[in-house]
PDB file of C-alpha atoms in Angstrom:
ATOM      1  CA  UNK O  29     -74.196  -3.193  -4.554  1.00 95.00           C
ATOM      2  CA  UNK O  30     -73.229  -5.658  -2.086  1.00 96.00           C
ATOM      3  CA  UNK O  31     -69.815  -5.070  -0.869  1.00 97.00           C
ATOM      4  CA  UNK O  32     -67.561  -5.660   2.270  1.00 98.00           C
ATOM      5  CA  UNK O  33     -64.831  -3.107   2.714  1.00 98.00           C
ATOM      6  CA  UNK O  34     -61.868  -3.935   5.022  1.00 98.00           C
ATOM      7  CA  UNK O  35     -59.462  -1.840   6.895  1.00 98.00           C
ATOM      8  CA  UNK O  36     -55.845  -1.199   5.714  1.00 98.00           C
ATOM      9  CA  UNK O  37     -52.688  -3.464   6.164  1.00 98.00           C
ATOM     10  CA  UNK O  38     -51.170  -3.578   9.668  1.00 98.00           C
ATOM     11  CA  UNK O  39     -47.770  -4.283  10.931  1.00 98.00           C
ATOM     12  CA  UNK O  40     -47.501  -5.567  14.379  1.00 98.00           C
ATOM     13  CA  UNK O  41     -44.764  -6.695  16.847  1.00 98.00           C
ATOM     14  CA  UNK O  42     -44.944 -10.296  18.290  1.00 98.00           C
ATOM     15  CA  UNK O  43     -47.173 -10.431  21.447  1.00 98.00           C
ATOM     16  CA  UNK O  44     -49.461  -7.552  20.175  1.00 98.00           C
ATOM     17  CA  UNK O  45     -52.999  -7.456  19.114  1.00 98.00           C
ATOM     18  CA  UNK O  46     -54.761  -6.480  15.737  1.00 98.00           C
ATOM     19  CA  UNK O  47     -58.007  -5.370  15.248  1.00 98.00           C
ATOM     20  CA  UNK O  48     -59.545  -5.704  11.701  1.00 98.00           C
ATOM     21  CA  UNK O  49     -62.692  -4.068  10.408  1.00 98.00           C
ATOM     22  CA  UNK O  50     -65.193  -5.177   7.661  1.00 98.00           C
ATOM     23  CA  UNK O  51     -67.848  -2.559   6.650  1.00 98.00           C
ATOM     24  CA  UNK O  52     -70.815  -3.999   4.870  1.00 98.00           C
ATOM     25  CA  UNK O  53     -73.056  -2.097   2.389  1.00 98.00           C
ATOM     26  CA  UNK O  54     -75.821  -2.770   0.060  1.00 97.00           C
ATOM     27  CA  UNK O  55     -77.919  -5.109   1.978  1.00 97.00           C
ATOM     28  CA  UNK O  56     -79.358  -5.827   5.636  1.00 97.00           C
ATOM     29  CA  UNK O  57     -76.357  -5.944   7.916  1.00 97.00           C
ATOM     30  CA  UNK O  58     -78.276  -8.039  10.583  1.00 96.00           C
ATOM     31  CA  UNK O  59     -79.645 -10.698   8.241  1.00 96.00           C
ATOM     32  CA  UNK O  60     -76.413 -12.394   7.145  1.00 96.00           C
ATOM     33  CA  UNK O  61     -73.855 -14.297   9.372  1.00 96.00           C
ATOM     34  CA  UNK O  62     -70.219 -13.055   8.661  1.00 97.00           C
ATOM     35  CA  UNK O  63     -67.285 -15.278   8.708  1.00 97.00           C
ATOM     36  CA  UNK O  64     -63.443 -14.579   9.037  1.00 98.00           C
ATOM     37  CA  UNK O  65     -60.952 -16.366   7.035  1.00 98.00           C
ATOM     38  CA  UNK O  66     -57.424 -16.113   6.681  1.00 98.00           C
ATOM     39  CA  UNK O  67     -54.486 -17.139   4.292  1.00 98.00           C
ATOM     40  CA  UNK O  68     -50.989 -17.297   5.151  1.00 98.00           C
ATOM     41  CA  UNK O  69     -48.444 -16.478   2.086  1.00 97.00           C
ATOM     42  CA  UNK O  70     -48.570 -19.336  -0.369  1.00 96.00           C
ATOM     43  CA  UNK O  71     -50.940 -21.250   1.651  1.00 97.00           C
ATOM     44  CA  UNK O  72     -54.611 -22.255   1.599  1.00 97.00           C
ATOM     45  CA  UNK O  73     -57.478 -20.692   3.110  1.00 98.00           C
ATOM     46  CA  UNK O  74     -58.255 -21.090   7.101  1.00 98.00           C
ATOM     47  CA  UNK O  75     -61.737 -20.705   8.771  1.00 97.00           C
ATOM     48  CA  UNK O  76     -61.154 -18.566  11.875  1.00 98.00           C
ATOM     49  CA  UNK O  77     -64.768 -18.113  13.096  1.00 97.00           C
ATOM     50  CA  UNK O  78     -68.288 -16.779  12.669  1.00 97.00           C
ATOM     51  CA  UNK O  79     -70.452 -13.907  13.921  1.00 97.00           C
ATOM     52  CA  UNK O  80     -74.287 -13.379  13.987  1.00 96.00           C
ATOM     53  CA  UNK O  81     -74.338  -9.545  13.282  1.00 96.00           C
ATOM     54  CA  UNK O  82     -78.020  -9.481  14.691  1.00 95.00           C
ATOM     55  CA  UNK O  83     -77.427 -10.779  18.153  1.00 93.00           C
ATOM     56  CA  UNK O  84     -73.499 -10.992  18.115  1.00 95.00           C
ATOM     57  CA  UNK O  85     -73.329 -14.567  18.913  1.00 96.00           C
ATOM     58  CA  UNK O  86     -69.826 -16.017  17.865  1.00 96.00           C
ATOM     59  CA  UNK O  87     -68.288 -19.542  17.157  1.00 95.00           C
ATOM     60  CA  UNK O  88     -64.586 -19.830  16.872  1.00 97.00           C
ATOM     61  CA  UNK O  89     -62.368 -22.385  15.103  1.00 96.00           C
ATOM     62  CA  UNK O  90     -60.662 -24.401  18.116  1.00 95.00           C
ATOM     63  CA  UNK O  91     -57.385 -23.233  16.988  1.00 95.00           C
ATOM     64  CA  UNK O  92     -57.936 -19.728  17.947  1.00 97.00           C
ATOM     65  CA  UNK O  93     -59.993 -20.121  20.900  1.00 96.00           C
ATOM     66  CA  UNK O  94     -58.944 -17.734  23.469  1.00 96.00           C
ATOM     67  CA  UNK O  95     -56.960 -15.538  21.022  1.00 98.00           C
ATOM     68  CA  UNK O  96     -59.916 -14.302  18.791  1.00 98.00           C
ATOM     69  CA  UNK O  97     -62.652 -11.971  19.441  1.00 98.00           C
ATOM     70  CA  UNK O  98     -65.315 -11.166  16.904  1.00 98.00           C
ATOM     71  CA  UNK O  99     -67.790  -8.154  17.389  1.00 98.00           C
ATOM     72  CA  UNK O 100     -70.012  -6.017  15.647  1.00 98.00           C
ATOM     73  CA  UNK O 101     -71.686  -2.639  15.646  1.00 98.00           C
ATOM     74  CA  UNK O 102     -74.912  -2.508  13.964  1.00 97.00           C
ATOM     75  CA  UNK O 103     -74.841   1.336  13.891  1.00 97.00           C
ATOM     76  CA  UNK O 104     -72.165   1.176  11.379  1.00 98.00           C
ATOM     77  CA  UNK O 105     -72.740  -2.162   9.674  1.00 98.00           C
ATOM     78  CA  UNK O 106     -69.190  -3.194  10.831  1.00 98.00           C
ATOM     79  CA  UNK O 107     -67.836  -6.317  12.070  1.00 98.00           C
ATOM     80  CA  UNK O 108     -64.474  -6.657  13.682  1.00 98.00           C
ATOM     81  CA  UNK O 109     -61.946  -9.341  14.189  1.00 98.00           C
ATOM     82  CA  UNK O 110     -59.169  -8.950  16.869  1.00 98.00           C
ATOM     83  CA  UNK O 111     -56.369 -11.461  17.349  1.00 98.00           C
ATOM     84  CA  UNK O 112     -53.859 -11.293  20.302  1.00 98.00           C
ATOM     85  CA  UNK O 113     -51.123 -12.501  21.318  1.00 98.00           C
ATOM     86  CA  UNK O 114     -49.595 -12.297  17.715  1.00 98.00           C
ATOM     87  CA  UNK O 115     -46.808 -14.349  16.592  1.00 98.00           C
ATOM     88  CA  UNK O 116     -45.007 -14.778  13.204  1.00 97.00           C
ATOM     89  CA  UNK O 117     -47.237 -17.562  12.103  1.00 97.00           C
ATOM     90  CA  UNK O 118     -49.939 -15.198  12.088  1.00 98.00           C
ATOM     91  CA  UNK O 119     -48.771 -13.075   9.106  1.00 98.00           C
ATOM     92  CA  UNK O 120     -51.541 -13.726   6.682  1.00 98.00           C
ATOM     93  CA  UNK O 121     -54.320 -12.089   4.668  1.00 98.00           C
ATOM     94  CA  UNK O 122     -57.609 -11.911   6.708  1.00 98.00           C
ATOM     95  CA  UNK O 123     -60.654 -12.038   5.060  1.00 98.00           C
ATOM     96  CA  UNK O 124     -64.326 -11.421   6.046  1.00 98.00           C
ATOM     97  CA  UNK O 125     -66.958 -13.240   4.083  1.00 98.00           C
ATOM     98  CA  UNK O 126     -70.720 -12.959   4.027  1.00 97.00           C
ATOM     99  CA  UNK O 127     -73.018 -16.081   3.863  1.00 96.00           C
ATOM    100  CA  UNK O 128     -75.015 -16.558   1.002  1.00 93.00           C
ATOM    101  CA  UNK O 129     -78.432 -17.217   2.382  1.00 89.00           C
ATOM    102  CA  UNK O 130     -79.863 -14.877   4.919  1.00 89.00           C
ATOM    103  CA  UNK O 131     -80.593 -16.155   8.312  1.00 86.00           C
ATOM    104  CA  UNK O 132     -78.593 -19.386   7.890  1.00 82.00           C
ATOM    105  CA  UNK O 133     -75.175 -20.498   8.674  1.00 82.00           C
ATOM    106  CA  UNK O 134     -74.240 -24.363   8.657  1.00 82.00           C
ATOM    107  CA  UNK O 135     -74.130 -25.442   5.010  1.00 84.00           C
ATOM    108  CA  UNK O 136     -74.273 -21.886   3.901  1.00 91.00           C
ATOM    109  CA  UNK O 137     -71.413 -20.608   0.970  1.00 96.00           C
ATOM    110  CA  UNK O 138     -69.166 -17.701   1.530  1.00 96.00           C
ATOM    111  CA  UNK O 139     -70.838 -15.586  -1.064  1.00 96.00           C
ATOM    112  CA  UNK O 140     -69.376 -12.125  -0.635  1.00 97.00           C
ATOM    113  CA  UNK O 141     -65.966 -11.472   0.327  1.00 98.00           C
ATOM    114  CA  UNK O 142     -63.906  -8.337   1.277  1.00 98.00           C
ATOM    115  CA  UNK O 143     -60.754  -7.656  -0.384  1.00 98.00           C
ATOM    116  CA  UNK O 144     -58.559  -9.039   2.365  1.00 98.00           C
ATOM    117  CA  UNK O 145     -56.223  -7.196   5.050  1.00 98.00           C
ATOM    118  CA  UNK O 146     -52.548  -8.069   5.336  1.00 98.00           C
ATOM    119  CA  UNK O 147     -51.248  -8.388   8.916  1.00 98.00           C
ATOM    120  CA  UNK O 148     -47.606  -8.708   9.203  1.00 98.00           C
ATOM    121  CA  UNK O 149     -45.996  -9.888  12.376  1.00 98.00           C
ATOM    122  CA  UNK O 150     -42.510  -9.039  12.671  1.00 97.00           C
ATOM    123  CA  UNK O 151     -40.152  -7.912  15.327  1.00 94.00           C
TER     124      UNK O 151
ATOM    125  CA  UNK U  16     -61.325 -33.510  12.379  1.00 91.00           C
ATOM    126  CA  UNK U  17     -62.592 -33.816   8.611  1.00 95.00           C
ATOM    127  CA  UNK U  18     -60.180 -33.369   5.845  1.00 96.00           C
ATOM    128  CA  UNK U  19     -60.612 -32.490   2.189  1.00 97.00           C
ATOM    129  CA  UNK U  20     -57.937 -33.468  -0.388  1.00 98.00           C
ATOM    130  CA  UNK U  21     -57.375 -31.908  -3.430  1.00 98.00           C
ATOM    131  CA  UNK U  22     -54.731 -32.607  -6.194  1.00 98.00           C
ATOM    132  CA  UNK U  23     -52.214 -29.816  -6.134  1.00 98.00           C
ATOM    133  CA  UNK U  24     -52.227 -29.167  -9.632  1.00 97.00           C
ATOM    134  CA  UNK U  25     -54.178 -29.653 -12.986  1.00 98.00           C
ATOM    135  CA  UNK U  26     -53.179 -28.520 -16.457  1.00 97.00           C
ATOM    136  CA  UNK U  27     -55.404 -28.288 -19.274  1.00 97.00           C
ATOM    137  CA  UNK U  28     -55.376 -27.073 -22.771  1.00 97.00           C
ATOM    138  CA  UNK U  29     -57.879 -24.089 -23.615  1.00 97.00           C
ATOM    139  CA  UNK U  30     -61.173 -25.474 -24.917  1.00 97.00           C
ATOM    140  CA  UNK U  31     -60.636 -28.618 -23.301  1.00 97.00           C
ATOM    141  CA  UNK U  32     -62.471 -29.760 -19.867  1.00 98.00           C
ATOM    142  CA  UNK U  33     -60.898 -29.581 -16.418  1.00 98.00           C
ATOM    143  CA  UNK U  34     -61.856 -31.850 -13.806  1.00 98.00           C
ATOM    144  CA  UNK U  35     -61.006 -30.772 -10.057  1.00 98.00           C
ATOM    145  CA  UNK U  36     -61.439 -33.524  -7.366  1.00 98.00           C
ATOM    146  CA  UNK U  37     -62.113 -32.932  -3.796  1.00 98.00           C
ATOM    147  CA  UNK U  38     -61.943 -35.893  -1.539  1.00 98.00           C
ATOM    148  CA  UNK U  39     -63.596 -36.731   1.984  1.00 97.00           C
ATOM    149  CA  UNK U  40     -65.045 -39.445   4.067  1.00 96.00           C
ATOM    150  CA  UNK U  41     -68.729 -39.577   2.873  1.00 96.00           C
ATOM    151  CA  UNK U  42     -68.477 -36.215   1.079  1.00 97.00           C
ATOM    152  CA  UNK U  43     -71.628 -37.111  -0.926  1.00 97.00           C
ATOM    153  CA  UNK U  44     -73.790 -36.615   2.267  1.00 96.00           C
ATOM    154  CA  UNK U  45     -72.515 -33.050   2.644  1.00 96.00           C
ATOM    155  CA  UNK U  46     -73.132 -29.683   0.582  1.00 96.00           C
ATOM    156  CA  UNK U  47     -69.748 -28.729  -1.095  1.00 98.00           C
ATOM    157  CA  UNK U  48     -68.865 -25.301  -2.305  1.00 98.00           C
ATOM    158  CA  UNK U  49     -66.313 -24.361  -4.825  1.00 98.00           C
ATOM    159  CA  UNK U  50     -64.136 -21.167  -5.051  1.00 98.00           C
ATOM    160  CA  UNK U  51     -62.158 -19.540  -7.686  1.00 98.00           C
ATOM    161  CA  UNK U  52     -58.926 -17.393  -6.302  1.00 98.00           C
ATOM    162  CA  UNK U  53     -56.591 -15.432  -8.650  1.00 98.00           C
ATOM    163  CA  UNK U  54     -53.483 -14.152  -7.488  1.00 96.00           C
ATOM    164  CA  UNK U  55     -53.651 -11.171  -5.382  1.00 96.00           C
ATOM    165  CA  UNK U  56     -57.604 -11.486  -5.164  1.00 98.00           C
ATOM    166  CA  UNK U  57     -60.218 -12.578  -2.794  1.00 98.00           C
ATOM    167  CA  UNK U  58     -61.858 -15.854  -3.494  1.00 98.00           C
ATOM    168  CA  UNK U  59     -65.041 -15.854  -5.495  1.00 98.00           C
ATOM    169  CA  UNK U  60     -67.967 -18.266  -5.090  1.00 98.00           C
ATOM    170  CA  UNK U  61     -68.196 -20.353  -8.465  1.00 98.00           C
ATOM    171  CA  UNK U  62     -70.395 -23.462  -7.526  1.00 98.00           C
ATOM    172  CA  UNK U  63     -72.424 -23.933  -4.275  1.00 97.00           C
ATOM    173  CA  UNK U  64     -74.548 -26.722  -2.641  1.00 97.00           C
ATOM    174  CA  UNK U  65     -72.811 -29.118  -5.058  1.00 97.00           C
ATOM    175  CA  UNK U  66     -73.931 -28.128  -8.452  1.00 98.00           C
ATOM    176  CA  UNK U  67     -75.760 -24.521  -8.258  1.00 97.00           C
ATOM    177  CA  UNK U  68     -73.988 -21.584  -9.857  1.00 98.00           C
ATOM    178  CA  UNK U  69     -74.458 -18.151  -8.364  1.00 96.00           C
ATOM    179  CA  UNK U  70     -75.494 -15.224 -10.793  1.00 95.00           C
ATOM    180  CA  UNK U  71     -72.766 -14.208 -13.236  1.00 96.00           C
ATOM    181  CA  UNK U  72     -70.732 -17.243 -13.135  1.00 97.00           C
ATOM    182  CA  UNK U  73     -70.599 -19.086 -16.554  1.00 97.00           C
ATOM    183  CA  UNK U  74     -72.249 -22.298 -17.249  1.00 97.00           C
ATOM    184  CA  UNK U  75     -68.853 -23.706 -17.992  1.00 98.00           C
ATOM    185  CA  UNK U  76     -68.457 -24.311 -14.300  1.00 98.00           C
ATOM    186  CA  UNK U  77     -70.529 -27.179 -12.875  1.00 98.00           C
ATOM    187  CA  UNK U  78     -70.112 -29.488 -10.021  1.00 98.00           C
ATOM    188  CA  UNK U  79     -71.152 -32.678  -8.568  1.00 98.00           C
ATOM    189  CA  UNK U  80     -70.926 -34.940  -5.663  1.00 98.00           C
ATOM    190  CA  UNK U  81     -71.272 -38.416  -4.944  1.00 97.00           C
ATOM    191  CA  UNK U  82     -69.709 -41.053  -2.443  1.00 97.00           C
ATOM    192  CA  UNK U  83     -66.030 -39.890  -1.201  1.00 98.00           C
ATOM    193  CA  UNK U  84     -65.416 -37.582  -4.060  1.00 98.00           C
ATOM    194  CA  UNK U  85     -66.953 -34.079  -5.233  1.00 98.00           C
ATOM    195  CA  UNK U  86     -65.829 -32.556  -8.676  1.00 98.00           C
ATOM    196  CA  UNK U  87     -65.731 -29.138 -10.166  1.00 98.00           C
ATOM    197  CA  UNK U  88     -65.680 -29.355 -13.925  1.00 98.00           C
ATOM    198  CA  UNK U  89     -64.679 -26.576 -16.176  1.00 98.00           C
ATOM    199  CA  UNK U  90     -65.819 -27.116 -19.710  1.00 98.00           C
ATOM    200  CA  UNK U  91     -64.423 -25.375 -22.694  1.00 98.00           C
ATOM    201  CA  UNK U  92     -61.336 -23.949 -20.481  1.00 97.00           C
ATOM    202  CA  UNK U  93     -60.154 -20.345 -21.348  1.00 97.00           C
ATOM    203  CA  UNK U  94     -57.098 -18.552 -20.140  1.00 97.00           C
ATOM    204  CA  UNK U  95     -59.018 -16.461 -17.671  1.00 97.00           C
ATOM    205  CA  UNK U  96     -59.915 -19.501 -15.836  1.00 97.00           C
ATOM    206  CA  UNK U  97     -56.263 -20.103 -14.620  1.00 98.00           C
ATOM    207  CA  UNK U  98     -56.501 -19.671 -10.949  1.00 98.00           C
ATOM    208  CA  UNK U  99     -56.452 -21.838  -7.402  1.00 98.00           C
ATOM    209  CA  UNK U 100     -59.630 -23.603  -6.687  1.00 98.00           C
ATOM    210  CA  UNK U 101     -60.960 -24.551  -3.033  1.00 98.00           C
ATOM    211  CA  UNK U 102     -63.663 -27.073  -1.942  1.00 98.00           C
ATOM    212  CA  UNK U 103     -65.252 -26.297   1.091  1.00 98.00           C
ATOM    213  CA  UNK U 104     -67.740 -28.151   3.600  1.00 97.00           C
ATOM    214  CA  UNK U 105     -69.400 -27.480   6.904  1.00 96.00           C
ATOM    215  CA  UNK U 106     -69.158 -30.515   9.066  1.00 92.00           C
ATOM    216  CA  UNK U 107     -70.730 -30.814  12.465  1.00 87.00           C
ATOM    217  CA  UNK U 108     -67.527 -31.669  14.322  1.00 87.00           C
ATOM    218  CA  UNK U 109     -65.014 -29.727  12.525  1.00 81.00           C
ATOM    219  CA  UNK U 110     -67.181 -26.565  11.282  1.00 91.00           C
ATOM    220  CA  UNK U 111     -66.146 -25.050   8.138  1.00 96.00           C
ATOM    221  CA  UNK U 112     -63.327 -26.833   6.097  1.00 97.00           C
ATOM    222  CA  UNK U 113     -61.499 -25.843   3.101  1.00 98.00           C
ATOM    223  CA  UNK U 114     -59.669 -28.265   0.829  1.00 98.00           C
ATOM    224  CA  UNK U 115     -56.061 -28.269   0.314  1.00 97.00           C
ATOM    225  CA  UNK U 116     -56.476 -26.265  -2.946  1.00 98.00           C
ATOM    226  CA  UNK U 117     -55.686 -27.099  -6.872  1.00 98.00           C
ATOM    227  CA  UNK U 118     -53.523 -24.686  -9.096  1.00 98.00           C
ATOM    228  CA  UNK U 119     -55.172 -24.893 -12.506  1.00 98.00           C
ATOM    229  CA  UNK U 120     -52.920 -24.114 -15.279  1.00 98.00           C
ATOM    230  CA  UNK U 121     -54.086 -23.601 -18.805  1.00 97.00           C
ATOM    231  CA  UNK U 122     -51.377 -24.629 -21.248  1.00 94.00           C
TER     232      UNK U 122
END
């Protein structure tokens, strides 16, 4: 079945970086764009960016420009999200989410979600 | 930036109908998607492209979109429908935008 499995929880100090992985299975990895979304404790969903697993092109939310890097490894069907210069406000659950329709991104719904990765930033 | 506004909470008795609104400037010209999120779980897509349902989602979930308001309707509400619900659109200027979220409580 189609699924996304994310890496485990992380605890980081302010100023450090974190890299979260999302391994896809059950479908053609390079055919579907992948998003990253985060959710701070008790808060709503916040879009961070999108990656095209086929060519590796990315687009990031303006808020995260310069601090986030999304990459992929087609040999393992895995996408990565690295966030640098962490601060306490980055404490959140980070989700990867696959789009619904292959080959499209704009109006495409977020169909399959990973289980989430809790990142805690604390000194 | 594009803003989507939802009521913070909606309460409904079992068997009744819950309507969750999502307000945005000329949202009727956009494709609206809706997600259900239960505590401690990842969101689940329940309606896409205004009114389509993914496989496995009950017919009790339906959507509409016109003017400045999109609506998710849950008919014959069950205890298991208690969750947070988020609308979402793509905007050419703001990219992907989520609504503020609505907590549905089944009385």
